[in-house]
XYZ file of C-alpha atoms in Angstrom:
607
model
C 74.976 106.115 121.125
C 74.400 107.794 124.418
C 75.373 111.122 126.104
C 76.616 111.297 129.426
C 78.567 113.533 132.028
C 82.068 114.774 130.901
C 84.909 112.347 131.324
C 87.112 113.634 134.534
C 90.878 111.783 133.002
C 93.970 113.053 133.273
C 93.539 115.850 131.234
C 90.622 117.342 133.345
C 91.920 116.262 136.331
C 94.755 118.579 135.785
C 93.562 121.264 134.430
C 91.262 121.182 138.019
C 94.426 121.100 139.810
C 95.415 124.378 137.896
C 92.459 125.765 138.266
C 93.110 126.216 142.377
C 96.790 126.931 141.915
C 98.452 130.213 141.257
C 101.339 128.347 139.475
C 101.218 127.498 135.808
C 103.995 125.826 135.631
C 102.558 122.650 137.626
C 103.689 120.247 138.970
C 106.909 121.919 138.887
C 107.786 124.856 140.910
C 108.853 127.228 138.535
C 109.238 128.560 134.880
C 112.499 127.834 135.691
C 112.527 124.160 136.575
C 109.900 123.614 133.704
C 112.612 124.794 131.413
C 115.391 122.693 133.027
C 113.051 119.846 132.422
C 112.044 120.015 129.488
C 115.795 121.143 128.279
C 116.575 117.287 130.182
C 114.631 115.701 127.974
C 114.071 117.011 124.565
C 117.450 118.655 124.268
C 120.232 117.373 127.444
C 122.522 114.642 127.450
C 122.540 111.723 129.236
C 120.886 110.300 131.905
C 124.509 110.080 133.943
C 125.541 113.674 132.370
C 122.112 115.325 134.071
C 122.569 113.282 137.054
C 126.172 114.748 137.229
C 124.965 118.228 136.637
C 122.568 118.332 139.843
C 125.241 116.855 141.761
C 127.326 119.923 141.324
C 127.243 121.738 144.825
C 124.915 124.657 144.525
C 123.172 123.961 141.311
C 119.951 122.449 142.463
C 119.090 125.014 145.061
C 120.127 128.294 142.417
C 118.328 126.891 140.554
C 114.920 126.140 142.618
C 115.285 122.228 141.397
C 113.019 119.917 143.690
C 114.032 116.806 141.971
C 117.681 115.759 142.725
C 118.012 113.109 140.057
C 116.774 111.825 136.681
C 114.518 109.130 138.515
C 112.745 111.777 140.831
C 111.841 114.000 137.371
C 110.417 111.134 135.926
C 108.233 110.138 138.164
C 106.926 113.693 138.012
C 106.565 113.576 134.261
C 104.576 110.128 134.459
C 102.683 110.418 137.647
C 102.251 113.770 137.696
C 101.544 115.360 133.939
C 98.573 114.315 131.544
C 100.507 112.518 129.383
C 97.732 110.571 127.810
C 100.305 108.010 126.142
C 99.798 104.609 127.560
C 102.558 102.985 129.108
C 104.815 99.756 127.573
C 104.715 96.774 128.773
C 106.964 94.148 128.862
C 105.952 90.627 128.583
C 107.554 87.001 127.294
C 106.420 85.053 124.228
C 107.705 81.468 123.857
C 108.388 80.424 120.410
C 109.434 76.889 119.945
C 110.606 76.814 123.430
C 112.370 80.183 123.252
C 111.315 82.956 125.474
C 111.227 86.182 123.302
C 110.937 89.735 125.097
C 108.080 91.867 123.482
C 107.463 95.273 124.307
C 103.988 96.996 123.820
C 101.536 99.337 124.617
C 97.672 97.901 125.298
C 95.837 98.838 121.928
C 92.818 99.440 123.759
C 94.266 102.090 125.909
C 96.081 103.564 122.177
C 92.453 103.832 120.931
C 91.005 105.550 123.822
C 93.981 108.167 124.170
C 93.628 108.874 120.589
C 89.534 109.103 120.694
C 89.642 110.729 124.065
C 92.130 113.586 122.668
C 90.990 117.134 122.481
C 92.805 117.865 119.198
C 91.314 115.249 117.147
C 87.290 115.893 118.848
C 86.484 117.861 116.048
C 87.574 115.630 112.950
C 86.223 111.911 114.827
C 83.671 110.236 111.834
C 81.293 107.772 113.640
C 79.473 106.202 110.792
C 80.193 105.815 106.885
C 79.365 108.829 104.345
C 79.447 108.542 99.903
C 80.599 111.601 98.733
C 79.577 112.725 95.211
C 80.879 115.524 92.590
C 77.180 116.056 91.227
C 73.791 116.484 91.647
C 72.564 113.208 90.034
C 75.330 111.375 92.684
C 76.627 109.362 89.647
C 80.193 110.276 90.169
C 81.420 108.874 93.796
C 84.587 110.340 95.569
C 86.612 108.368 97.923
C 89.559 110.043 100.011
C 88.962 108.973 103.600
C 88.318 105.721 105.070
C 84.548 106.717 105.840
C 84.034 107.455 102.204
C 85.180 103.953 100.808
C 83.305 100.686 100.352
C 84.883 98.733 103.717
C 83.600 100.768 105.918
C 79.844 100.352 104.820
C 80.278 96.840 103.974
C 81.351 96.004 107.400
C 78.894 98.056 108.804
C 75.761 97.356 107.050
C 76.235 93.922 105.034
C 74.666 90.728 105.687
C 76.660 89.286 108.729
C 78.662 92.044 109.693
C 78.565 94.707 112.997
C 74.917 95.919 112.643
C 73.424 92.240 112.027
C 75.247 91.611 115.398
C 75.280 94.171 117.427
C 73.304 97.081 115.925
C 74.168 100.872 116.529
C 77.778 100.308 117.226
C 80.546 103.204 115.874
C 83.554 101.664 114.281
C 87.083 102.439 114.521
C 89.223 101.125 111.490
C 92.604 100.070 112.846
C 95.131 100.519 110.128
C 98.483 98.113 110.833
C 101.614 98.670 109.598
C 104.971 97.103 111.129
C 108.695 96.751 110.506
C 111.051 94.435 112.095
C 114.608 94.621 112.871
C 116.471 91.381 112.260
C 118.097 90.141 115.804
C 118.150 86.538 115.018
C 121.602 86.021 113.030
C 121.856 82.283 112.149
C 120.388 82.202 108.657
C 118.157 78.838 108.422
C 116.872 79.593 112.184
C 115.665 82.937 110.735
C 113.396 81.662 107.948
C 112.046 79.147 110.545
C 111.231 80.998 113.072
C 110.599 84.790 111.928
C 107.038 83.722 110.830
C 105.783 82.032 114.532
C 107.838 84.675 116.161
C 106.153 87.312 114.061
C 102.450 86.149 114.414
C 103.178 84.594 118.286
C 103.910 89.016 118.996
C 101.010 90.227 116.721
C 98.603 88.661 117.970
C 99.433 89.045 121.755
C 99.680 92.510 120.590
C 96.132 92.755 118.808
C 94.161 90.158 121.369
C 91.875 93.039 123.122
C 90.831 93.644 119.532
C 88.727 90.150 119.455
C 86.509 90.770 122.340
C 86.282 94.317 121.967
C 85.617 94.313 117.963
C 82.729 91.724 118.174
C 80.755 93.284 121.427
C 82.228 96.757 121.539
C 83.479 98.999 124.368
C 81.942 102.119 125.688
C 84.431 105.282 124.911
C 83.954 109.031 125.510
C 85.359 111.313 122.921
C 86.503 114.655 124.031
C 83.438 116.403 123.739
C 82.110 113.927 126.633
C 79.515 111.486 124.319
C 80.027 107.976 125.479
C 79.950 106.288 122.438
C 79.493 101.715 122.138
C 83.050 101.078 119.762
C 84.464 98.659 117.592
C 87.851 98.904 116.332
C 88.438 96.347 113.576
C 91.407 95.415 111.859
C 90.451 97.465 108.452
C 93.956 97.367 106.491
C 97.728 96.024 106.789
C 100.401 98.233 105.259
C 103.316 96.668 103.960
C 106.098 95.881 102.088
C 105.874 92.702 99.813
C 107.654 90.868 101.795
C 106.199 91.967 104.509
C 103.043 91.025 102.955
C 103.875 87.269 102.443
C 105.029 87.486 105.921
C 101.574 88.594 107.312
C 99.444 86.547 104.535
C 101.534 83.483 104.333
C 101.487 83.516 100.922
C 104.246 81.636 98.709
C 106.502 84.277 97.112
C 105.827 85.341 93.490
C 102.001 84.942 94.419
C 99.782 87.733 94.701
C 98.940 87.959 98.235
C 95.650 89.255 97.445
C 93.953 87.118 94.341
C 94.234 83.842 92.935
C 95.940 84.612 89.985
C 98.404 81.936 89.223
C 102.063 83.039 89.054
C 102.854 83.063 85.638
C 99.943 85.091 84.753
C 100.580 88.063 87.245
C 101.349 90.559 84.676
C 98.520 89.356 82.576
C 95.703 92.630 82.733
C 93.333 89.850 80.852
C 93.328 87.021 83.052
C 89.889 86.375 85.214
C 90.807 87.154 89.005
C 89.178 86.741 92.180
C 90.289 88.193 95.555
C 91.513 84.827 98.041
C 88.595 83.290 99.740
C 88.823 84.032 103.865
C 86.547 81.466 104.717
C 88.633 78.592 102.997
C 91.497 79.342 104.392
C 89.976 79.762 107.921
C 88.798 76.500 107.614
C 92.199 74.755 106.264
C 93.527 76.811 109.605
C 90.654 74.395 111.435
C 92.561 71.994 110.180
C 95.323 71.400 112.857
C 92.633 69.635 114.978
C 92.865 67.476 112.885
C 96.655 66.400 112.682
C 99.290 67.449 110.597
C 99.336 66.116 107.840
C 95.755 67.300 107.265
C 96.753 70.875 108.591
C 99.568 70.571 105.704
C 97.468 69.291 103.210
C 94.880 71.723 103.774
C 96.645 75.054 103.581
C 98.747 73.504 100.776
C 94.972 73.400 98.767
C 94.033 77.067 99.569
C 97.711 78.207 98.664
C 99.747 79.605 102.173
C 101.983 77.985 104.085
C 101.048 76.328 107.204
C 100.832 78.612 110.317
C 99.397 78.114 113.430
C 97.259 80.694 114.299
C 98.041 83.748 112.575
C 97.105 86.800 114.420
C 94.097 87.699 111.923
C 92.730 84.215 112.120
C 90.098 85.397 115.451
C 89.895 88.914 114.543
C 85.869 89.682 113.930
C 85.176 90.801 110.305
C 88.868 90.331 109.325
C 89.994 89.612 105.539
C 93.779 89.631 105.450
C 93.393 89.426 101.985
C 91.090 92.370 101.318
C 93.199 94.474 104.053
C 96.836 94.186 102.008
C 97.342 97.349 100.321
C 100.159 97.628 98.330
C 102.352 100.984 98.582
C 103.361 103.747 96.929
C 107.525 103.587 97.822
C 107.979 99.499 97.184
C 105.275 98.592 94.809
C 105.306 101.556 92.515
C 108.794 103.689 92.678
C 110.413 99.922 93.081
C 107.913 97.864 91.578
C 107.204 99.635 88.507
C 110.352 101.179 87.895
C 111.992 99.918 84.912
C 115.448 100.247 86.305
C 118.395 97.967 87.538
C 118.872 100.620 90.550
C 118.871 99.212 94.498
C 118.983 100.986 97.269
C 117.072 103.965 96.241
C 114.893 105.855 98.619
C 111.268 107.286 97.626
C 112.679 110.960 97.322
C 115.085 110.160 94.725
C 112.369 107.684 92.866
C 110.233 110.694 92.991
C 113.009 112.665 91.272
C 114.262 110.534 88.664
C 110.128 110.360 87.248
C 110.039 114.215 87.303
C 113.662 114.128 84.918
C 111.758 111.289 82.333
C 108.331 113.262 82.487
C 110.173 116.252 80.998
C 112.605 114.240 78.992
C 109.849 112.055 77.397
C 106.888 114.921 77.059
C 107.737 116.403 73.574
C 109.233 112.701 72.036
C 107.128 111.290 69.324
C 106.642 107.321 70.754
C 103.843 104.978 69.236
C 100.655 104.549 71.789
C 102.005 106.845 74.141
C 104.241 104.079 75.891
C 106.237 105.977 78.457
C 102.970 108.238 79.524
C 101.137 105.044 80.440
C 103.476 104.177 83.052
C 104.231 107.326 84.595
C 100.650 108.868 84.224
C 99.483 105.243 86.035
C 102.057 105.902 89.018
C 100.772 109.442 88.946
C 97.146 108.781 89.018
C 97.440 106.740 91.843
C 99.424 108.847 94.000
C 95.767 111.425 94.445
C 95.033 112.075 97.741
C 91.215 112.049 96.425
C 89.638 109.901 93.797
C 86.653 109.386 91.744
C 84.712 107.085 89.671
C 86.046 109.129 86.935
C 90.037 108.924 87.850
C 90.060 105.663 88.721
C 88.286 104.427 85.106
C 91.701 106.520 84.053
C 94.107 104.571 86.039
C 92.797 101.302 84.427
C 93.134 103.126 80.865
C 96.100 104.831 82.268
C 97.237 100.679 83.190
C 95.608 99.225 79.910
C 98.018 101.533 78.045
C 101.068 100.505 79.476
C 100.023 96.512 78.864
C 99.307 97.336 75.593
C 103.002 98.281 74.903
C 105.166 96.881 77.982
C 106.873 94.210 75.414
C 109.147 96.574 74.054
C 111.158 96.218 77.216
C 111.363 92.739 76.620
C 112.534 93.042 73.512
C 115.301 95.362 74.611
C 116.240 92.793 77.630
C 115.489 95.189 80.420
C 112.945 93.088 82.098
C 111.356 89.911 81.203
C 108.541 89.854 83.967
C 106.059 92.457 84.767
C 103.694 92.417 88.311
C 101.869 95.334 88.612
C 99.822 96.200 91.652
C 97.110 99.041 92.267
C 98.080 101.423 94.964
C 96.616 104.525 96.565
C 98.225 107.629 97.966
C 96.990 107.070 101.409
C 98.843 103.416 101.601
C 102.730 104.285 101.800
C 105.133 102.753 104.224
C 107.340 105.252 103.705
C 105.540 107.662 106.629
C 105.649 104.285 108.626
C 109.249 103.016 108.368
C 110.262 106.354 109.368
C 107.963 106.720 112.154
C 109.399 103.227 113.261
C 113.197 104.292 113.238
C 112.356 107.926 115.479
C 110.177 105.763 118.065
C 110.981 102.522 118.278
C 114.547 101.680 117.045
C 116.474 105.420 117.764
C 114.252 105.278 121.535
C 115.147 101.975 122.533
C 118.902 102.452 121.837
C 118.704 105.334 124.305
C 117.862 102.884 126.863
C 119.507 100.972 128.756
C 117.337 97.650 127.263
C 116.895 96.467 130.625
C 114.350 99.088 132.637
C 110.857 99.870 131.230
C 110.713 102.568 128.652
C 108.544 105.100 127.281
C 108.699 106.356 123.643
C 108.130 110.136 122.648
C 106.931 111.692 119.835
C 109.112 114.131 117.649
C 106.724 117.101 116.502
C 103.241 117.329 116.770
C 101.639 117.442 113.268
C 98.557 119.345 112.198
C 94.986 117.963 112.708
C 93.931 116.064 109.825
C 90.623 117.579 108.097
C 88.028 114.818 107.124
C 86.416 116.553 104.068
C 87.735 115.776 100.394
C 91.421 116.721 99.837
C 91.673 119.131 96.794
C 94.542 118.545 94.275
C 96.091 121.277 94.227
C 100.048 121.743 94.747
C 101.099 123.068 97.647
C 104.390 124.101 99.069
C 106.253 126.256 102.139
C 109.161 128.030 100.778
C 110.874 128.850 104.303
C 114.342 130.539 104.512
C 116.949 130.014 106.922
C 117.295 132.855 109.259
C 121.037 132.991 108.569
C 123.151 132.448 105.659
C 123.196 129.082 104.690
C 126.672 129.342 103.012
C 128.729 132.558 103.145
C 131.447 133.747 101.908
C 130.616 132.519 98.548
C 132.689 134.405 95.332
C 130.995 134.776 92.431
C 133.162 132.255 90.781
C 131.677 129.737 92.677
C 128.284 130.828 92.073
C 128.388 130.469 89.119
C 129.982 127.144 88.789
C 128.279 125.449 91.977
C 124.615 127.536 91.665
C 123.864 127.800 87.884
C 123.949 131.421 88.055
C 125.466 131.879 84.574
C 125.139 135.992 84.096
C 124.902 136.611 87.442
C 128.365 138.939 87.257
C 126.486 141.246 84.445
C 123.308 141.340 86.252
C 124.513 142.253 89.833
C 126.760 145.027 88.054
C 123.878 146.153 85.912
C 121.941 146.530 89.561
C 125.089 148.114 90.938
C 125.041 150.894 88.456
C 121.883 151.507 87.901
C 121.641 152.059 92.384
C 125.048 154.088 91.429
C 123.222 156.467 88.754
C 126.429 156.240 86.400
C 129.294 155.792 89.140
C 132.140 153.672 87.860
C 131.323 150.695 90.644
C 134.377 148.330 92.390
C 135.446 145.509 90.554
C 132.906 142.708 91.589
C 135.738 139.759 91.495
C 136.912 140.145 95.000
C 133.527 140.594 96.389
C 132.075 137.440 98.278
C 127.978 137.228 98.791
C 126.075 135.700 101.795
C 123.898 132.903 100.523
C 120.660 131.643 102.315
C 118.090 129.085 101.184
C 116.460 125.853 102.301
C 113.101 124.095 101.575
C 110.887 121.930 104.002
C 107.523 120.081 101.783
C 103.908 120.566 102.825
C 104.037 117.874 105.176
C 107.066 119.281 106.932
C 109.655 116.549 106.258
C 112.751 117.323 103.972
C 116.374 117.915 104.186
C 116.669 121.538 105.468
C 120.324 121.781 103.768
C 118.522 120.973 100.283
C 118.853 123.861 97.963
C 115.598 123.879 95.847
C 115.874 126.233 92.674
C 112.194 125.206 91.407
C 108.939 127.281 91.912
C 105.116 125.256 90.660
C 102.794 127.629 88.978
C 98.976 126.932 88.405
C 98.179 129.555 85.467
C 95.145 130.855 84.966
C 93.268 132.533 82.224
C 93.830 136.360 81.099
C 96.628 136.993 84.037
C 100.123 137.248 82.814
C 101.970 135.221 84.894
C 105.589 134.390 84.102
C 107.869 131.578 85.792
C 111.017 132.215 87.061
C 113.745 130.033 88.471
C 115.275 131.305 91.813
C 119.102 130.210 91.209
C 120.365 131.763 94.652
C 118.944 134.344 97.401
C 121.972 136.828 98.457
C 123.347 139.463 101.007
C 125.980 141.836 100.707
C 128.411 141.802 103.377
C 128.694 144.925 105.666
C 131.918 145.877 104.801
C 131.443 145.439 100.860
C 127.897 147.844 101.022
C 130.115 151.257 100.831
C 132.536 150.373 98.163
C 129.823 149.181 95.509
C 126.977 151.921 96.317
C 127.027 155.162 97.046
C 125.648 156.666 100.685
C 122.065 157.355 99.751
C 121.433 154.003 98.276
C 119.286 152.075 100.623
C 119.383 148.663 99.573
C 117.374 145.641 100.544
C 118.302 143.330 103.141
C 118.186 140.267 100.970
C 118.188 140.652 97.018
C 117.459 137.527 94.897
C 118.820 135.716 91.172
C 116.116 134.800 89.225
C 115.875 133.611 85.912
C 113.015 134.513 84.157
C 111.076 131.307 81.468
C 109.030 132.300 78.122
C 105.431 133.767 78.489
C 102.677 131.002 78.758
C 101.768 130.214 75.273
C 97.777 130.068 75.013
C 96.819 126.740 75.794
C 98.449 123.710 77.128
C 100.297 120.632 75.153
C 97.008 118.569 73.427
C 99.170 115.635 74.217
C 100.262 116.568 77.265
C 98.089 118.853 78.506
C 101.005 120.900 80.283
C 102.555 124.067 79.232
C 105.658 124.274 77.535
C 108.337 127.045 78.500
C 112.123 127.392 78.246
């Protein structure tokens, strides 16, 4: 690793240019334009309804506008702005003698606009760290990538990046994809999906062979030129996305040997799938056919020519599959004949059978070894000590998973091991706001540029801690209003909220006989967004997560509904020299904390 003179891209070139100009608003002229551009594209119409705004006589020069047209502000925002997003490109791959269009961005260029970006300078890790909970460093931690057991194998192990090229920083290139179906004809689909699949993937992922096995030289923010090597590190998927990208038969596990009938065996020997065999049944096409056949047939995938791991320096497909939270636990695990249900509502119904199950009396704890398995692997840090629970946690659930045989709910069980950080749920999401919702804004014909929704907060490298946390935020209006207390009560669970808003009325009265509360209507505002920022903004949440502690008294309550009077109501209920609140609040208050937790359990129990 060297140290050399700051990088002069786009970003310093710019701020350079702003440096010598008055105007902060460059490259356009005013606040004003800025805010008619950015209005154009983050919150305007269409291309043809802008273009038919600025052709309305007088509105460009009002307002100060020196583009005339959608084309001319683009070429501003792309030639002019540090965008630091590499641009698609558009190229044709032939698949059985069909030309297929793929659009992409050059990975290496995605690496180096990521590495090179001044909001992630101070959270870049350029060599592998073990992270320990004590003094005697007998208890490991693993959160991030840096802290597991890839990332020093591939480093330091006999053969890998240091043997080769010594001193080199890696970059772990995580890979997760989704498709959209476009190929309609049923039997040509399951031919050619898998060629068509690989053919894209690895045009997509060449620059990775070259510049994984010798390295490129990268500045980071800070202006160190650093020798790289991104390596493919892990593939997130869905199973069948899996099989897709492993070429595994279906009902195998795309990661072991383990024979299909014995998958939901926890006693049967296992080894993970040997890379170098199947690279060499790959080999095998030179060959001929019927040896390429014959060959993959013995190290059990289908034959594929060249699938885009195959030249990918210090790749194991096999190692890199990591099963995910959202298909292979919530769907996977759940005992259930549900379909179609998304990771939110799987996260719900486990809450409802945690508390349903936690004070029933079952033999060997059968229900807890399930849920506290799906649990357990859902940290966003582990240990050497958590993860010997999830294979108790596991162990447990073997131990008594034939009762749902017996009661014909399920006759097969294939349980994988997952970890919080592998979830395609984050992915598939990401996939719909900028690839499928941007490219039906196009016109599919010109070259087009994706754009991200909101920025989200730098991620921090050091261990997570497990605490609970959540944003309460409230809307700044009412979220429903007009709402009679009839209807709070029915629709909001606010059983005796009629006595306790005219207990509060006469107590602010001092003894005055109040108005009749059944005509009076209440403003109603309240919405929830998670700790990552995601969430349905028109969810009501009534819950609130408490962490007791010793010696305080702290008491849970249940916020049922957050209310405002109306104006016009405020002087027949109180008298003048009342001052009320602007917002007053429904809470129902839970039992005391008893003194310790559930032995079982180990949660408290309130009502």
């Amino acid at each position: 690793m060297s140290h050399g003179s700051v990088d002069h891209g786009a970003n310093a070139a710019y701020g350079a240019h702003l440096a010598n100009d008055e105007n902060p608003y460059h490259p356009f002229n005013s606040q004003i334009e800025w805010e008619v551009a950015r209005w154009a594209k983050l919150r305007g119409a269409t291309s043809i309804a802008f273009l038919d705004l600025l052709s309305i006589d007088g509105v460009r020069k009002c307002l100060g506008l020196s583009f005339k047209n959608t084309n001319k502000l683009n070429k501003i925002i792309d030639h002019e702005l540090p965008t630091g997003h590499p641009k698609f490109k558009w190229e044709q791959v032939v698949v059985a003698g069909e030309s297929i269009d793929v659009y992409y961005c050059d990975i290496i260029e995605c690496i180096k606009s990521l590495y090179g970006d001044p909001d992630f300078a101070r959270y870049l890790t350029f060599a592998p760290e073990r992270h320990y909970t004590d003094e005697d460093q007998t208890i490991c931690l693993f959160h991030d990538m840096h802290t597991g057991k890839w990332w020093w194998n591939t480093q330091i192990s006999t053969k890998k990046l240091d043997q080769h090229r010594p001193g080199g920083t890696i970059i772990p290139i995580i890979i997760s994809t989704d498709k959209t179906q476009h190929i309609t004809n049923k039997a040509s689909r399951c031919r050619s999906i898998a060629n068509l699949y690989h053919a894209c993937m690895s045009r997509v992922l060449a620059p990775l062979q070259h510049a994984g096995l010798e390295g490129i030289n990268m500045r980071s923010c800070d202006g160190a030129l650093h020798r790289c090597h991104p390596l493919f590190a892990s593939f997130v998927g869905d199973y069948p996305k899996q099989l897709l990208t492993t070429r595994i038969e279906f009902g195998d596990c795309p990661k072991c040997d383990v024979e299909k009938d014995d998958t939901e065996s926890n006693t049967v020997p296992l080894h993970l799938r040997n890379i170098g065999e199947v690279l060499d049944a790959l080999a095998a096409l030179d060959q001929g056919n019927l040896a390429f056949v014959c060959a993959c047939a013995i190290v059990g995938i289908k034959p594929l020519i060249h699938p885009f791991w195959e030249g990918l320096p210090f790749a194991n497909i096999f190692q890199g599959v990591t099963p995910d939270v959202l298909h292979q636990l919530y769907q996977g695990l759940g005992i259930t004949t549900l379909s179609r249900v998304s990771s939110t509502e799987h996260a719900q119904i486990c809450r409802f059978l945690l508390g349903i199950i936690i004070d029933i009396r079952l033999p060997n704890n059968l229900n807890a070894g399930l849920l506290d398995f799906l649990y357990l692997t859902q940290y966003p840090c582990h240990s050497t000590e958590t993860l010997q629970l999830l294979d108790e946690a596991l162990d447990l659930f073997h131990e008594n998973k034939l009762i749902f045989v017996e009661l014909g709910i399920r006759n097969n069980f294939n349980l994988p091991n997952s970890t919080d950080n592998y979830n395609t749920e984050y992915t598939e999401r990401l996939h719909i706001d900028l690839a499928k919702d941007a490219y039906c804004a196009t016109n599919h014909k010109d070259d087009w540029r994706l754009t991200g929704g909101q920025q989200a907060d730098p991620y921090h490298s050091c261990p997570p801690d497990m605490t609970f946390g959540r944003e309460q935020v409230i809307t700044k209006h009412p979220s429903a209003k007009s709402i009679s207390l009839k209807k709070l009560a029915m629709d909001y669970g606010t059983t005796h909220f009629h006595d306790a808003l005219a207990h509060f009325i006469a107590q602010q009265s001092r003894g005055n006989d109040p108005v009749p509360l059944d005509s009076q209507a209440l403003d109603v505002k309240w919405c929830s967004v998670d700790a990552h920022g995601h969430g349905d903004v028109h969810v009501t949440l009534d819950s609130i997560h408490a962490k007791p502690q010793c010696n305080v008294d702290f008491r849970v309550g249940q916020v049922r509904v957050m209310f405002t009077f109306p104006p016009k109501s405020i002087p027949l209920l109180f008298p003048p020299m009342v001052h009320l609140p602007t917002h007053l609040a429904y809470v129902e208050w839970f039992t005391p904390f008893p003194p310790a937790p559930d032995r079982n359990s180990g949660l408290y129990k309130l009502s």
